[in-house]
Amino acid sequence: MSFLRYFLLALIVLGSTFGDVYLAKGMKQIGEISPSRWHDLLFAPLNPYVAFGIVLLMIFYISYLASLSWADLSYIMPATTFGYVLTALLAHFMLGEHVPLTRWIGILMITAGVGFITGGPSLTVTPTPEGVSPHLEAHS
Amino acid sequence: MRHLGIFATWLTIFVLVGLNSAGDMSTARAMRRVGDFSELRRKGGILGVVGAVLSEPWFYLGLLAMALSFFALLAALSLIDLSVVIPASASLTFLSNLLGAKFFLKEHVSRRRWISGILVLGGIVLLRT
């Protein structure tokens, strides 16, 4: 896998992780939105934290589209969960939060799962009379 | 858990998971039909890539589902704690996507991918307990 492809996977992880954090920070500032005032949600992007979260999520989305153009969804998904590992490590080493043993085991399991899947093929291919091609082209 | 009862909390999370998965499935199907971006760019430049994506109907369906799931996420975040919403919706979306990849997208979910999926899913649950 080329450097660019690893870079896109990294952008997916960073964009979605930090995007969610900033969205949550912004929505905490805005406060609870009751069902009767649902239309307040439409103005949520005016909050600077929500706006920054949206920019990060757009970076995530473009990288996600590009990655799905060359790899299966079932290949991309585990790779993107690496964000949880990142959050837990940041919480421990930068914020000094206590990380219990179960969480370390969780980190180990995600890392092992991600390492295992990225070592395999990234795209489903099916044989056709002309050779092999991505399966959906063969089905559509 | 703040503000919402158990039933309303899980209903919100299930709506979020349904929209997330619908978005992921449609987007993945669209991108598979579009093909590898780097090859498209070699042939038609960056405009060729944008044109190919924008002419794919599944892309719009995916975008609609993702936009709706974004507002569902905002609503959920204003009602339920981040530490509940993200792990619950992430692990359930992960599971439904893995099943969707096999049965809807017809991807070859090999033994390697199932094992990885189970490891990651277990990891998500442990990470958030």
XYZ file of C-alpha atoms in Angstrom:
269
model
C 0.000 0.000 0.000
C 1.392 3.406 -0.993
C 2.209 6.281 1.355
C -0.773 8.268 -0.004
C -3.168 5.463 0.953
C -1.833 5.291 4.530
C -2.041 9.090 4.654
C -5.731 8.975 3.604
C -6.472 6.375 6.316
C -4.731 8.648 8.851
C -6.861 11.623 7.705
C -10.016 9.504 8.145
C -8.983 8.646 11.719
C -7.898 12.169 12.711
C -10.781 13.968 10.944
C -13.513 11.838 12.497
C -11.979 11.679 15.994
C -11.286 15.400 16.395
C -14.435 16.306 14.402
C -16.625 14.467 16.937
C -14.802 16.058 19.870
C -15.380 19.599 18.532
C -19.018 18.874 17.648
C -19.603 17.633 21.211
C -17.861 20.700 22.658
C -20.040 22.997 20.534
C -23.284 21.174 21.342
C -22.460 21.353 25.083
C -22.224 25.139 24.677
C -25.530 25.292 22.822
C -27.220 23.143 25.454
C -30.174 20.798 25.272
C -32.439 21.084 22.229
C -35.992 19.983 23.049
C -38.074 18.203 20.367
C -40.396 21.232 20.100
C -37.415 23.439 19.177
C -35.787 20.975 16.752
C -35.261 23.755 14.188
C -32.581 25.200 16.526
C -30.408 22.370 15.155
C -30.287 24.154 11.787
C -28.436 27.063 13.456
C -25.996 24.829 15.340
C -23.304 25.184 12.598
C -23.061 28.906 13.521
C -21.298 27.886 16.744
C -17.499 28.117 16.088
C -16.748 24.719 17.661
C -19.512 23.051 15.636
C -18.235 24.858 12.510
C -14.642 23.643 13.107
C -15.996 20.139 13.774
C -17.791 20.291 10.412
C -14.561 21.329 8.599
C -12.753 18.337 10.157
C -15.624 16.029 9.239
C -15.464 17.304 5.634
C -11.759 16.370 5.537
C -12.769 12.976 6.916
C -15.513 12.598 4.280
C -13.318 13.390 1.261
C -10.596 10.998 2.492
C -13.298 8.400 3.150
C -14.653 8.701 -0.420
C -11.154 8.406 -1.872
C -10.363 5.348 0.267
C -13.622 3.602 -0.644
C -12.713 4.055 -4.316
C -9.872 1.526 -3.923
C -10.849 -0.584 -0.915
C -13.838 -2.522 0.459
C -15.991 -1.071 3.238
C -15.208 -4.135 5.391
C -11.494 -3.270 4.975
C -11.788 0.469 5.721
C -14.049 0.084 8.789
C -11.636 -1.603 11.209
C -8.845 0.735 10.113
C -10.965 3.762 10.991
C -11.704 2.527 14.522
C -8.058 3.233 15.308
C -9.347 6.657 16.379
C -10.560 5.134 19.651
C -7.065 3.892 20.389
C -5.733 7.366 19.624
C -8.268 9.017 21.954
C -7.441 6.629 24.813
C -3.671 7.105 24.346
C -4.064 10.908 24.205
C -6.206 10.785 27.349
C -3.508 8.797 29.144
C -0.295 10.481 27.987
C -1.452 14.072 27.456
C -4.273 14.487 29.946
C -2.894 12.077 32.558
C -6.196 10.180 32.804
C -6.113 6.789 34.459
C -6.591 4.033 31.852
C -7.835 0.803 33.511
C -6.570 -2.638 32.465
C -9.759 -3.495 30.503
C -9.184 -0.418 28.337
C -5.555 -1.414 27.647
C -6.841 -4.850 26.577
C -9.379 -3.073 24.333
C -6.570 -0.991 22.796
C -4.554 -4.149 22.182
C -7.551 -5.906 20.559
C -8.306 -2.999 18.194
C -4.631 -2.637 17.259
C -4.355 -6.386 16.593
C -7.585 -6.353 14.540
C -6.440 -3.369 12.474
C -2.975 -4.847 11.926
C -4.510 -8.168 10.918
C -6.927 -6.705 8.362
C -4.512 -4.245 6.749
C -2.208 -7.212 6.070
C -4.908 -8.788 3.862
C -6.302 -7.828 0.447
C -8.123 -4.472 0.336
C -10.587 -5.154 -2.457
C -12.934 -8.021 -3.384
C -12.138 -9.288 -6.869
C -14.128 -11.813 -8.872
C -12.944 -13.721 -11.930
C -14.465 -12.640 -15.270
C -13.792 -13.913 -18.803
C -11.381 -10.980 -19.255
C -9.492 -11.583 -16.013
C -10.416 -10.219 -12.597
C -12.448 -7.143 -11.778
C -14.065 -5.540 -8.725
C -17.237 -7.550 -8.061
C -19.779 -4.757 -8.291
C -18.788 -3.993 -11.844
C -19.444 -7.638 -12.583
C -22.885 -7.391 -10.930
C -24.058 -4.065 -12.320
C -26.916 9.144 31.370
C -28.522 12.553 31.455
C -32.009 13.807 30.569
C -33.343 10.877 28.526
C -34.868 7.603 29.695
C -33.428 4.253 28.617
C -36.008 3.690 25.859
C -35.640 7.138 24.289
C -31.833 6.908 24.548
C -31.682 3.605 22.674
C -34.280 4.719 20.135
C -32.109 7.774 19.376
C -29.025 5.554 19.087
C -30.797 3.049 16.783
C -32.001 5.854 14.485
C -28.422 7.136 14.380
C -27.032 3.656 13.617
C -29.619 3.069 10.845
C -28.774 6.367 9.161
C -25.005 5.834 9.595
C -25.144 2.390 8.047
C -27.393 3.486 5.170
C -24.904 6.294 4.479
C -21.878 3.981 4.585
C -23.498 1.307 2.388
C -24.663 3.780 -0.279
C -21.337 5.650 -0.302
C -19.327 2.432 -0.536
C -21.502 1.194 -3.399
C -21.164 4.557 -5.189
C -17.362 4.593 -4.858
C -17.058 1.005 -6.044
C -19.029 1.913 -9.173
C -16.960 5.081 -9.690
C -13.640 3.186 -9.442
C -10.158 4.046 -8.199
C -9.703 7.841 -7.876
C -6.010 7.751 -8.795
C -6.766 6.046 -12.122
C -9.634 8.442 -12.835
C -7.362 11.386 -12.086
C -4.717 10.057 -14.465
C -7.327 9.861 -17.226
C -9.475 12.957 -16.649
C -7.761 15.102 -13.994
C -9.365 16.193 -10.743
C -12.477 17.398 -12.630
C -12.858 13.903 -14.028
C -12.927 12.515 -10.483
C -15.462 15.120 -9.302
C -17.620 14.532 -12.396
C -17.595 10.757 -11.922
C -18.601 11.070 -8.254
C -21.342 13.634 -8.941
C -22.907 11.520 -11.696
C -23.352 8.537 -9.382
C -26.934 8.316 -7.917
C -25.848 6.187 -4.910
C -23.544 9.034 -3.888
C -26.544 11.355 -3.370
C -28.413 8.714 -1.393
C -25.334 8.264 0.793
C -24.941 12.010 1.192
C -28.603 12.398 2.211
C -28.332 9.596 4.794
C -25.066 11.064 6.144
C -26.571 14.574 6.353
C -29.580 13.208 8.261
C -27.298 11.155 10.521
C -25.257 14.304 11.205
C -28.327 16.139 12.510
C -29.392 13.010 14.417
C -25.897 13.028 15.996
C -26.223 16.697 16.956
C -29.636 15.985 18.509
C -28.247 12.931 20.331
C -25.233 14.901 21.615
C -27.496 17.586 23.044
C -29.505 14.915 24.912
C -27.071 12.095 25.764
C -23.422 12.138 26.929
C -20.699 11.821 24.268
C -19.201 8.885 26.191
C -22.466 6.973 25.673
C -23.460 8.096 22.163
C -20.163 7.556 20.322
C -19.210 4.076 21.582
C -22.777 2.712 21.436
C -23.451 4.011 17.940
C -19.919 3.163 16.721
C -20.018 -0.466 17.837
C -23.555 -1.072 16.517
C -22.770 0.699 13.219
C -19.626 -1.416 12.937
C -21.647 -4.604 13.346
C -24.411 -3.597 10.911
C -21.813 -2.425 8.354
C -19.957 -5.728 8.512
C -23.231 -7.594 7.838
C -24.187 -5.041 5.158
C -20.774 -5.400 3.472
C -21.391 -9.119 3.140
C -25.084 -9.214 2.209
C -25.751 -5.842 0.528
C -22.391 -4.926 -1.000
C -21.544 -8.610 -1.629
C -17.970 -8.055 -0.456
C -15.894 -11.109 0.252
C -15.781 -10.849 4.042
C -13.019 -13.404 4.523
C -12.228 -15.218 7.773
C -9.421 -12.679 8.274
C -11.963 -9.825 8.131
C -14.443 -11.528 10.474
C -11.685 -12.170 13.023
C -10.487 -8.574 12.702
C -14.084 -7.358 13.010
C -14.705 -9.378 16.178
C -11.380 -8.215 17.697
C -12.176 -4.561 16.915
C -15.775 -4.845 18.139
C -14.610 -6.448 21.411
C -11.973 -3.742 21.680
C -14.550 -0.946 21.268
C -16.729 -2.468 24.005
C -13.762 -2.893 26.408
C -12.420 0.573 25.649
C -15.665 2.172 26.747
C -16.494 0.122 29.833
